[in-house]
PDB file of N, CA and C in Angstrom:
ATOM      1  N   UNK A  20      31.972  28.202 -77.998  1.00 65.00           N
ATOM      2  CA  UNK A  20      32.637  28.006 -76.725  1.00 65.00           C
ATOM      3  C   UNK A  20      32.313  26.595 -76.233  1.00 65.00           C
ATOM      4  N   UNK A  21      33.488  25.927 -76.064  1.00 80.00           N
ATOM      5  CA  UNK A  21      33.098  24.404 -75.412  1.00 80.00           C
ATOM      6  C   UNK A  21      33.357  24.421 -73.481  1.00 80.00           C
ATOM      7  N   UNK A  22      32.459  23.587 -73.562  1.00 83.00           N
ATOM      8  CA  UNK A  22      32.438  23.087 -71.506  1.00 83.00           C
ATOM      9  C   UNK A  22      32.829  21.820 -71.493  1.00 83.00           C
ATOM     10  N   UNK A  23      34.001  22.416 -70.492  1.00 87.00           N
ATOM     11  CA  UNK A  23      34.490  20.659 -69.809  1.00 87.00           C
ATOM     12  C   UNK A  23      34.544  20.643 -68.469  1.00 87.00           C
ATOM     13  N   UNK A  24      34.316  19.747 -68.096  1.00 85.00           N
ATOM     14  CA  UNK A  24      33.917  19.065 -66.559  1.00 85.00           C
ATOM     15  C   UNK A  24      34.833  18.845 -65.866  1.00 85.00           C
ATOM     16  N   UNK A  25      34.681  19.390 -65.391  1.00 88.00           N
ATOM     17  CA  UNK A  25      36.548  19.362 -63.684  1.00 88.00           C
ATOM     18  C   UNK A  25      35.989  19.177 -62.675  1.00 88.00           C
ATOM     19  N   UNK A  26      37.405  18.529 -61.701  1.00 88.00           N
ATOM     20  CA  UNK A  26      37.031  18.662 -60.412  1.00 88.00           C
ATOM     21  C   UNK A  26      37.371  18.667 -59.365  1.00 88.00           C
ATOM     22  N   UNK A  27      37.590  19.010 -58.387  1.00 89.00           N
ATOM     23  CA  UNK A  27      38.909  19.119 -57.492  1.00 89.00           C
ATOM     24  C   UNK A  27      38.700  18.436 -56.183  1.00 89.00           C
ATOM     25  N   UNK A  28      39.936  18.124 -55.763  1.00 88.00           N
ATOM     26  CA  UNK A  28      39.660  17.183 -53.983  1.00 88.00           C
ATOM     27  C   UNK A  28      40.775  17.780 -52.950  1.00 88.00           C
ATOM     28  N   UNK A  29      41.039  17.864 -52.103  1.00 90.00           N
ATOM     29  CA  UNK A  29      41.619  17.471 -51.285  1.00 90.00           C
ATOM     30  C   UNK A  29      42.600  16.274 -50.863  1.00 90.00           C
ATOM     31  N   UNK A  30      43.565  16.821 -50.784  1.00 88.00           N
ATOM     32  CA  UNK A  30      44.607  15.680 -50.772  1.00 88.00           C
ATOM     33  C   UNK A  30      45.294  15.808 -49.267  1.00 88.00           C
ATOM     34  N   UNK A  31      45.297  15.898 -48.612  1.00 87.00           N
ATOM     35  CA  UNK A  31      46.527  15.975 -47.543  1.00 87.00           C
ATOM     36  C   UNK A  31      46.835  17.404 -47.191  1.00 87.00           C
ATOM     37  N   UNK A  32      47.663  17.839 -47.462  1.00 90.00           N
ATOM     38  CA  UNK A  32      48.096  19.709 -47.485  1.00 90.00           C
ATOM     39  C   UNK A  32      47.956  19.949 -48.614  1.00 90.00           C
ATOM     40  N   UNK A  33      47.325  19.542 -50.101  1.00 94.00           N
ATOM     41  CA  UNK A  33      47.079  20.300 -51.709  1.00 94.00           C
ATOM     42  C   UNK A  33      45.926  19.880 -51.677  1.00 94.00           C
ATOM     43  N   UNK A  34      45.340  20.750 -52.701  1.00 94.00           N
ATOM     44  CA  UNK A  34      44.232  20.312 -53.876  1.00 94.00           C
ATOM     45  C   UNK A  34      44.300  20.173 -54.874  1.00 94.00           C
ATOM     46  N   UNK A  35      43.996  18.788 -56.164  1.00 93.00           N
ATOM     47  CA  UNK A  35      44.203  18.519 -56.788  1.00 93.00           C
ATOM     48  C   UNK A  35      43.250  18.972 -57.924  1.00 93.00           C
ATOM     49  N   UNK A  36      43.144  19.269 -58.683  1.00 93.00           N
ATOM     50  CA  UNK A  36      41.954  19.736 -59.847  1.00 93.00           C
ATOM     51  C   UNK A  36      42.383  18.804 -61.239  1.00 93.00           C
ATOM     52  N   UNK A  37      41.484  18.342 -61.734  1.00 91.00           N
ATOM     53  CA  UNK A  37      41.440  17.749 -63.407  1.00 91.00           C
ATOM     54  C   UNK A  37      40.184  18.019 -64.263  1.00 91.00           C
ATOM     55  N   UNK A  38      40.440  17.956 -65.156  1.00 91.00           N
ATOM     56  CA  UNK A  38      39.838  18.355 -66.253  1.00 91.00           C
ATOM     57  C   UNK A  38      39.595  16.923 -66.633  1.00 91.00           C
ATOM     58  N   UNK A  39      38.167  16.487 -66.357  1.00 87.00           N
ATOM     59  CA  UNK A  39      38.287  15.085 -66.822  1.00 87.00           C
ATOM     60  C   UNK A  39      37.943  14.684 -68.346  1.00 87.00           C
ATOM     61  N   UNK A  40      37.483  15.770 -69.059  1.00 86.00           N
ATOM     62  CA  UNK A  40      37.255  15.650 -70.385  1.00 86.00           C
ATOM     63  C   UNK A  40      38.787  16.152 -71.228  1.00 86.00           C
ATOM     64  N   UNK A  41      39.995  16.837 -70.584  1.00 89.00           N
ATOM     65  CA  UNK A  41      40.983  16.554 -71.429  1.00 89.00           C
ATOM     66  C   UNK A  41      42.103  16.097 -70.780  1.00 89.00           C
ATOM     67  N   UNK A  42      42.046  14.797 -69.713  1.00 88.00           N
ATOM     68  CA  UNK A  42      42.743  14.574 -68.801  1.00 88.00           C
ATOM     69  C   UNK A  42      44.173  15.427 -68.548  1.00 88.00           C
ATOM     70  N   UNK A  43      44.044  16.735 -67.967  1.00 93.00           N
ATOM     71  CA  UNK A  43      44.628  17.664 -67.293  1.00 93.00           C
ATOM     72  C   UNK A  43      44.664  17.671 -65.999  1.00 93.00           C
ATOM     73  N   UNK A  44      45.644  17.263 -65.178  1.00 93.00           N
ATOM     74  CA  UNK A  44      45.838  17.631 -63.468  1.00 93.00           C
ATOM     75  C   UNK A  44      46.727  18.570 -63.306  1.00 93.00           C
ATOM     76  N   UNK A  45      46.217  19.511 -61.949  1.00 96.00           N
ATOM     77  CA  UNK A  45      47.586  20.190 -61.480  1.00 96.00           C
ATOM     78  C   UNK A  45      47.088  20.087 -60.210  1.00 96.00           C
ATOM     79  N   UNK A  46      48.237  20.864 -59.525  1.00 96.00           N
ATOM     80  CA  UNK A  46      48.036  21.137 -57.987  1.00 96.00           C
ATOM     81  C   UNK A  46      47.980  22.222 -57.350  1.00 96.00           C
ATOM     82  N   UNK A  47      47.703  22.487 -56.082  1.00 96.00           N
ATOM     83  CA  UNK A  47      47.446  23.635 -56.125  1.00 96.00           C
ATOM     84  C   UNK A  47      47.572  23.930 -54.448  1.00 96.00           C
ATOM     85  N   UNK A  48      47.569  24.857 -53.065  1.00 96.00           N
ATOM     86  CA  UNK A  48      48.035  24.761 -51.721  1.00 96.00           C
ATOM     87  C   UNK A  48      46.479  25.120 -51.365  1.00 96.00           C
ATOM     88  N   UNK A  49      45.709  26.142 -52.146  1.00 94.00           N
ATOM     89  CA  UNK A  49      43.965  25.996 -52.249  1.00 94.00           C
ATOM     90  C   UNK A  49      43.248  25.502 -53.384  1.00 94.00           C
ATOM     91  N   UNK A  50      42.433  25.604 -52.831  1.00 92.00           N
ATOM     92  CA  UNK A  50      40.804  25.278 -53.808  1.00 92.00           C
ATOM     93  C   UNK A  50      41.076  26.260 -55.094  1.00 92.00           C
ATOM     94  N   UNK A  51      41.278  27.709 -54.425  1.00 93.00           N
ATOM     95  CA  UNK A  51      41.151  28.307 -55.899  1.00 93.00           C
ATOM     96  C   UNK A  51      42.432  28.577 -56.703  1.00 93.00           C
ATOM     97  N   UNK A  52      43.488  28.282 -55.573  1.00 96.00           N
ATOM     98  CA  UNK A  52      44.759  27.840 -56.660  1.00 96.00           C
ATOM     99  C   UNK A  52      44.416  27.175 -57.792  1.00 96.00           C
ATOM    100  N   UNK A  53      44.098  26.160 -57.170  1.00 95.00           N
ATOM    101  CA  UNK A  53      44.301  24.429 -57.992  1.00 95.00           C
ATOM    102  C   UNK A  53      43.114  25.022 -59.208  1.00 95.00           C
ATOM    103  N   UNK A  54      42.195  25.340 -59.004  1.00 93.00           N
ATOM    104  CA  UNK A  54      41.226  25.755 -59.920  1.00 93.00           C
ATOM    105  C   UNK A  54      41.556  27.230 -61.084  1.00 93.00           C
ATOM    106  N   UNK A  55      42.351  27.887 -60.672  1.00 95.00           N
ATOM    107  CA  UNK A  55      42.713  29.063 -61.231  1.00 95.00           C
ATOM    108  C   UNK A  55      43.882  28.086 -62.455  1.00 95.00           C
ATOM    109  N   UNK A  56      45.148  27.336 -61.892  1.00 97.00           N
ATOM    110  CA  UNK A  56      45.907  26.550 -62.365  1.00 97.00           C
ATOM    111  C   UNK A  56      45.581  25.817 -63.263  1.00 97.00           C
ATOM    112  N   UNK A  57      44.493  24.562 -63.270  1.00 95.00           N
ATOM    113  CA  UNK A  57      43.858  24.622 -64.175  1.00 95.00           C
ATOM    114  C   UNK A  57      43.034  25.123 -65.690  1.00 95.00           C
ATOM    115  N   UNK A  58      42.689  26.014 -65.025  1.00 94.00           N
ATOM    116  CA  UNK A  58      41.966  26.748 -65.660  1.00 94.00           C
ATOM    117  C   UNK A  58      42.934  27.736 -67.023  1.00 94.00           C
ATOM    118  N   UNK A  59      43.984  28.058 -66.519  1.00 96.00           N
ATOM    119  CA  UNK A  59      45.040  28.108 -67.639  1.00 96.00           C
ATOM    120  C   UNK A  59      45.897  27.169 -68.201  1.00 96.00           C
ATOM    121  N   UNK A  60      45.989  25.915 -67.302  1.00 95.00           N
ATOM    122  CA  UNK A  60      46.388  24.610 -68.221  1.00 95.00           C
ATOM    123  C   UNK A  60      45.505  23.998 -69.339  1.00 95.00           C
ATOM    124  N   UNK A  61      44.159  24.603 -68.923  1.00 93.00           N
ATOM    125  CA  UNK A  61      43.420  24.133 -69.984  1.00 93.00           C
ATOM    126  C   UNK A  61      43.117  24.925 -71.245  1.00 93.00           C
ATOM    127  N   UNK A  62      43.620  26.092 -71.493  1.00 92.00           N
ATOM    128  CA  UNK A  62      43.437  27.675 -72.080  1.00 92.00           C
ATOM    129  C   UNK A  62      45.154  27.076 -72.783  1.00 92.00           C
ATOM    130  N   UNK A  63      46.059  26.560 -71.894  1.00 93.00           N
ATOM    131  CA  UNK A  63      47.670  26.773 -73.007  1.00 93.00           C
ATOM    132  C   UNK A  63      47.076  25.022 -73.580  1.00 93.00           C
ATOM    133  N   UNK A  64      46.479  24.490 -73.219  1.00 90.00           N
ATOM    134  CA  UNK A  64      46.462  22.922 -74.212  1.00 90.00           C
ATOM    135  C   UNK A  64      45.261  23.699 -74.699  1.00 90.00           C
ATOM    136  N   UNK A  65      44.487  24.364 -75.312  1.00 89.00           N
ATOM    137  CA  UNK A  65      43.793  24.531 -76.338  1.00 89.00           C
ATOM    138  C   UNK A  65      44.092  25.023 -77.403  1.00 89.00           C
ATOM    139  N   UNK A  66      45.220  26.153 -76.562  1.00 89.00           N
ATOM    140  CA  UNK A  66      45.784  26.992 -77.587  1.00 89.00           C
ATOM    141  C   UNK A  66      46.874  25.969 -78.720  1.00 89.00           C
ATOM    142  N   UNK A  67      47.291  25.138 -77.771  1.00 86.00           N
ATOM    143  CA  UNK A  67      48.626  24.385 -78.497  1.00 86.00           C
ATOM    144  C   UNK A  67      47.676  22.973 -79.641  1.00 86.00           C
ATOM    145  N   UNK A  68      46.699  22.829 -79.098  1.00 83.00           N
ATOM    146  CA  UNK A  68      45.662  21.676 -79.624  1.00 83.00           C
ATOM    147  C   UNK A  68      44.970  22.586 -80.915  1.00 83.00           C
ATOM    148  N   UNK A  69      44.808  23.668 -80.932  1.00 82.00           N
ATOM    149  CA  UNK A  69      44.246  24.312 -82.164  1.00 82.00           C
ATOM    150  C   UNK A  69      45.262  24.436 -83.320  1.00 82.00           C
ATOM    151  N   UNK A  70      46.218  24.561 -83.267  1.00 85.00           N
ATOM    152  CA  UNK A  70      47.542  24.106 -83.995  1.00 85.00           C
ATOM    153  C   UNK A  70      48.030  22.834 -84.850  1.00 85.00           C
ATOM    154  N   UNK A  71      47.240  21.537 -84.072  1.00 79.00           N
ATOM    155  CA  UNK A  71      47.520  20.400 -84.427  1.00 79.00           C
ATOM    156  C   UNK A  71      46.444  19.967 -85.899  1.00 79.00           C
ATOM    157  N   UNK A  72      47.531  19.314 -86.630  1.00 79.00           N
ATOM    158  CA  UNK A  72      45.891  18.901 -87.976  1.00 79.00           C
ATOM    159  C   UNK A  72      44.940  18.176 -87.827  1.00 79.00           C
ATOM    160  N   UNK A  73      43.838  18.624 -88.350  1.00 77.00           N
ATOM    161  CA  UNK A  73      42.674  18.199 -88.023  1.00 77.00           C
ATOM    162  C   UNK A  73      42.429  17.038 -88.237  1.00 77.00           C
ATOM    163  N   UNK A  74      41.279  16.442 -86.862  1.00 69.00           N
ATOM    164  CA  UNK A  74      41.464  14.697 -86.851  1.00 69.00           C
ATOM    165  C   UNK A  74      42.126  14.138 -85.649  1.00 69.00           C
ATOM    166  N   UNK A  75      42.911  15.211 -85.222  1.00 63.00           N
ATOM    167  CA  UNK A  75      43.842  14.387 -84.179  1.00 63.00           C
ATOM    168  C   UNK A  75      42.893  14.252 -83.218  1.00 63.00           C
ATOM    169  N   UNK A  76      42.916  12.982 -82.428  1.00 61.00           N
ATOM    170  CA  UNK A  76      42.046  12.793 -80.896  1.00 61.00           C
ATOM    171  C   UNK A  76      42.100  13.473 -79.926  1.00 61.00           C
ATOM    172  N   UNK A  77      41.290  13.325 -79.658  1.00 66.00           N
ATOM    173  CA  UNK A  77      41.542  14.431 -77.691  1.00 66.00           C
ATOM    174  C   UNK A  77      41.863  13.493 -76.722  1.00 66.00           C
ATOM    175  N   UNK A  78      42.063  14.060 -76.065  1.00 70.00           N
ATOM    176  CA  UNK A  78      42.450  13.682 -74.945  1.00 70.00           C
ATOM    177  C   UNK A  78      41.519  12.939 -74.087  1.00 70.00           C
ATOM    178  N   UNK A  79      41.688  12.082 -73.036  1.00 72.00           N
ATOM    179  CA  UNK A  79      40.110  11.744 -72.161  1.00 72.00           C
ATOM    180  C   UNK A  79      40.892  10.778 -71.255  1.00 72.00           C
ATOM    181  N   UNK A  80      40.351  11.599 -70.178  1.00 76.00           N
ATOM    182  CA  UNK A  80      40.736  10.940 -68.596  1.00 76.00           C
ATOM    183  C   UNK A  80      39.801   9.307 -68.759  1.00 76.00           C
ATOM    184  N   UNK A  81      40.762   8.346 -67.932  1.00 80.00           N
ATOM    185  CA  UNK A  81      40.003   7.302 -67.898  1.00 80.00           C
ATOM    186  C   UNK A  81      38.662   6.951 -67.406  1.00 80.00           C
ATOM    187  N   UNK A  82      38.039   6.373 -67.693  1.00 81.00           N
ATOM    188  CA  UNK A  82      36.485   5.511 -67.764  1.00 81.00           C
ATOM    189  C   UNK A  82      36.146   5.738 -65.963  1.00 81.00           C
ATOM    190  N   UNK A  83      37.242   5.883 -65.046  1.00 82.00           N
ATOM    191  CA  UNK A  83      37.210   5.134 -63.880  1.00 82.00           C
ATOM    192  C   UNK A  83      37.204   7.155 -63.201  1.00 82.00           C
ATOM    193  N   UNK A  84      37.863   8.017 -63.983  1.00 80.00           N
ATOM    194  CA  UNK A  84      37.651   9.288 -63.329  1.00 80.00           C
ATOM    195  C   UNK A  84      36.573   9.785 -63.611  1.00 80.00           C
ATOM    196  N   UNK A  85      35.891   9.824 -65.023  1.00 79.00           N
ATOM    197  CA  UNK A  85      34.281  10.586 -65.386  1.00 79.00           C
ATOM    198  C   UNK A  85      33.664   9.678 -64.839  1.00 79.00           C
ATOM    199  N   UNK A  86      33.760   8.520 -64.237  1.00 82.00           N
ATOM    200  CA  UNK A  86      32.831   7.888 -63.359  1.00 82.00           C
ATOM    201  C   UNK A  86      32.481   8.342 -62.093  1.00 82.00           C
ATOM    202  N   UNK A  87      34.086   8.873 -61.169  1.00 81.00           N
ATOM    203  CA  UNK A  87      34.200   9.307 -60.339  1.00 81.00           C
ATOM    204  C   UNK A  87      33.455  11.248 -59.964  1.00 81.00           C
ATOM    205  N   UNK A  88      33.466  11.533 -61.419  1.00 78.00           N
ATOM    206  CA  UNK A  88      33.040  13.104 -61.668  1.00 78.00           C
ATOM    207  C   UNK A  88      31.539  13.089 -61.280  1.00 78.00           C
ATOM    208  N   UNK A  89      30.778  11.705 -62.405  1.00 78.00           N
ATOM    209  CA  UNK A  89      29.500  12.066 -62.216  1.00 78.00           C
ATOM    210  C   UNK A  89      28.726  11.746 -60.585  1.00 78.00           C
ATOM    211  N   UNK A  90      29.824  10.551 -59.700  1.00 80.00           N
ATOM    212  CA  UNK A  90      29.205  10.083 -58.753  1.00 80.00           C
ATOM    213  C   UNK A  90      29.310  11.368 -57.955  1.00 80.00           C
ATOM    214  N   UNK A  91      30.262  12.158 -58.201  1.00 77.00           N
ATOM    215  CA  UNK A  91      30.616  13.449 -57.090  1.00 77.00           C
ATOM    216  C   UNK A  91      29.479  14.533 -57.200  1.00 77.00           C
ATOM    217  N   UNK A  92      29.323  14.511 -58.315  1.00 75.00           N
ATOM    218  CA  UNK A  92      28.171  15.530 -58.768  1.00 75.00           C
ATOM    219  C   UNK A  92      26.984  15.221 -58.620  1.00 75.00           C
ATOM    220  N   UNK A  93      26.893  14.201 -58.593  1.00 73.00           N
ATOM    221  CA  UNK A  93      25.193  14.003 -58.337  1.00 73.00           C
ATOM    222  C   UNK A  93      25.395  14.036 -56.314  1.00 73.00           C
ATOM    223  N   UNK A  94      26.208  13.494 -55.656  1.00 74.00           N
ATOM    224  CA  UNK A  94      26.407  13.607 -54.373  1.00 74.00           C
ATOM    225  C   UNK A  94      26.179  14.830 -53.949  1.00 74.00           C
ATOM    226  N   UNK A  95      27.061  16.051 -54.490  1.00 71.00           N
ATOM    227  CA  UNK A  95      26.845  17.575 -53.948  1.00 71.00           C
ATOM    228  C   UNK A  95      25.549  17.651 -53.960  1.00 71.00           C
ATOM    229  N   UNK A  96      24.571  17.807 -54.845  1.00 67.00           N
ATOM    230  CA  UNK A  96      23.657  18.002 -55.112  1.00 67.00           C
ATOM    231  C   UNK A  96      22.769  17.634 -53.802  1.00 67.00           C
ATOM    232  N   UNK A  97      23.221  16.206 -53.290  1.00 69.00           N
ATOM    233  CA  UNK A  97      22.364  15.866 -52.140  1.00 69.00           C
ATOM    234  C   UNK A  97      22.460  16.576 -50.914  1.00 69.00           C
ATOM    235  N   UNK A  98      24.041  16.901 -51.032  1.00 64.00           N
ATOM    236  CA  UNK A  98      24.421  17.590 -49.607  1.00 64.00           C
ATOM    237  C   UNK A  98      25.235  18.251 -50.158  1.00 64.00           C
ATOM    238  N   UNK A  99      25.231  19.472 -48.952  1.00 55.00           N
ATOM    239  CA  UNK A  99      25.905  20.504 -49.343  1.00 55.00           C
ATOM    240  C   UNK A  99      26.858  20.502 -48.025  1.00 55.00           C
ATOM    241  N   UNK A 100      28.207  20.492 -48.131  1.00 50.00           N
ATOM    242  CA  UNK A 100      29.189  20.768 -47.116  1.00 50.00           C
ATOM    243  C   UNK A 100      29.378  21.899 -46.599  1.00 50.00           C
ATOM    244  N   UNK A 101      29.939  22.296 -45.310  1.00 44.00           N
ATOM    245  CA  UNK A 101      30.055  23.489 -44.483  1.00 44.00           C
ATOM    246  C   UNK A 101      31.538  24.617 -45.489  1.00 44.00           C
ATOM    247  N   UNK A 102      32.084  23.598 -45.903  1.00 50.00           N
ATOM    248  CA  UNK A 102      32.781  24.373 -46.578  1.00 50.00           C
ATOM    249  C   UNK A 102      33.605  23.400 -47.615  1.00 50.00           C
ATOM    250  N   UNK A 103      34.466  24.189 -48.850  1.00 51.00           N
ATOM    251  CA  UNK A 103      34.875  22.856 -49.800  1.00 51.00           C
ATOM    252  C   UNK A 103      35.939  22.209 -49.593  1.00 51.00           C
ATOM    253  N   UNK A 104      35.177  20.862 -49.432  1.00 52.00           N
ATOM    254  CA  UNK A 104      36.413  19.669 -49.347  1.00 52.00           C
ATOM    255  C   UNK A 104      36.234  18.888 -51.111  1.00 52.00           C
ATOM    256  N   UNK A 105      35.296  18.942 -51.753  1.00 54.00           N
ATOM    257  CA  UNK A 105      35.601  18.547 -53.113  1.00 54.00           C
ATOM    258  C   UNK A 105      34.743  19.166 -53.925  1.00 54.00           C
ATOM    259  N   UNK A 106      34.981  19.184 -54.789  1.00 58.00           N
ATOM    260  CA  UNK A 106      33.862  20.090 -56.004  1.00 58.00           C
ATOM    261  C   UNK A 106      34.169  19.820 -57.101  1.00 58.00           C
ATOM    262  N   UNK A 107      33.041  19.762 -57.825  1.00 54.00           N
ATOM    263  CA  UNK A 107      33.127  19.733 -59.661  1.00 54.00           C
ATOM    264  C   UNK A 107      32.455  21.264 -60.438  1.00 54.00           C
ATOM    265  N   UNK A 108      32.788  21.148 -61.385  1.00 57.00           N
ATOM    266  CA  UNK A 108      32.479  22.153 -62.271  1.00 57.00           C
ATOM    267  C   UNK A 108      32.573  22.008 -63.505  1.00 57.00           C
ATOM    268  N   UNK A 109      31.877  22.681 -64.212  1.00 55.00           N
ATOM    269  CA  UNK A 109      32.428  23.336 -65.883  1.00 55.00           C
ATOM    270  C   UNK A 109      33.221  24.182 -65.758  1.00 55.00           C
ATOM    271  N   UNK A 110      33.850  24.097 -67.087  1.00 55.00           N
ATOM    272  CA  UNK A 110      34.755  25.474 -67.347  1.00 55.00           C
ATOM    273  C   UNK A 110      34.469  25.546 -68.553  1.00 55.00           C
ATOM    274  N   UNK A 111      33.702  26.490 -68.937  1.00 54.00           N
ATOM    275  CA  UNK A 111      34.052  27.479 -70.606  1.00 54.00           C
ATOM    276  C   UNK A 111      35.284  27.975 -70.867  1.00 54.00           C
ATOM    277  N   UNK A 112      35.764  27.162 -72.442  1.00 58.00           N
ATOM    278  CA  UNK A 112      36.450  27.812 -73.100  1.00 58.00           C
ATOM    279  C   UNK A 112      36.469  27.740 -74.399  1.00 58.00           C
ATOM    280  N   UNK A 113      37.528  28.812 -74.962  1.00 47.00           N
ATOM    281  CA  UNK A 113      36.761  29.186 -76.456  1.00 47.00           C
ATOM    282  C   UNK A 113      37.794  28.325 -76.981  1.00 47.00           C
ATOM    283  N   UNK A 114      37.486  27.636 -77.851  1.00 46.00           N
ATOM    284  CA  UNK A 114      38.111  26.609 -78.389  1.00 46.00           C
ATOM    285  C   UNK A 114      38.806  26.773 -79.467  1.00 46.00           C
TER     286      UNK A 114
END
């Protein structure tokens, strides 16, 4: 089972979620929309990526978003908000 690192924000009236290890975005009207949404965008590109011949590259959000992942994550850690305005996570999936 592999873990990849997501993370979601707040936008205006959506929340946005990505998968910054297989640069995947969707949207979502909540937190656990956008995260549920995900979470099967990343389950149908595995399924369709296990298909492809072996060798092919993955995918990978730019230099400038896993930058943005780790600064977020080490931030929560310091403080914890009254309620979620951004969050990161893993997601397990079977690959």
């Amino acid at each position: 089972m592999d873990v990849y690192r997501c993370l979601a924000e707040r936008r205006t009236s959506q929340w946005v979620a990505i998968c910054v290890d297989l640069n995947i975005t969707v949207q979502g009207r909540s937190y656990r929309e956008a995260r549920t949404s995900l979470e099967r965008a990343v389950a149908h590109y595995l399924e369709r990526a296990a298909k492809l011949p072996e060798g092919e590259p993955r995918r990978q959000a730019p230099w400038t978003l896993r930058a943005k992942y780790g600064l977020r994550t080490l931030a929560t850690r310091f403080r914890r908000a009254s309620g979620p305005r951004e969050s990161s996570w893993t997601h397990q999936a079977v690959a």
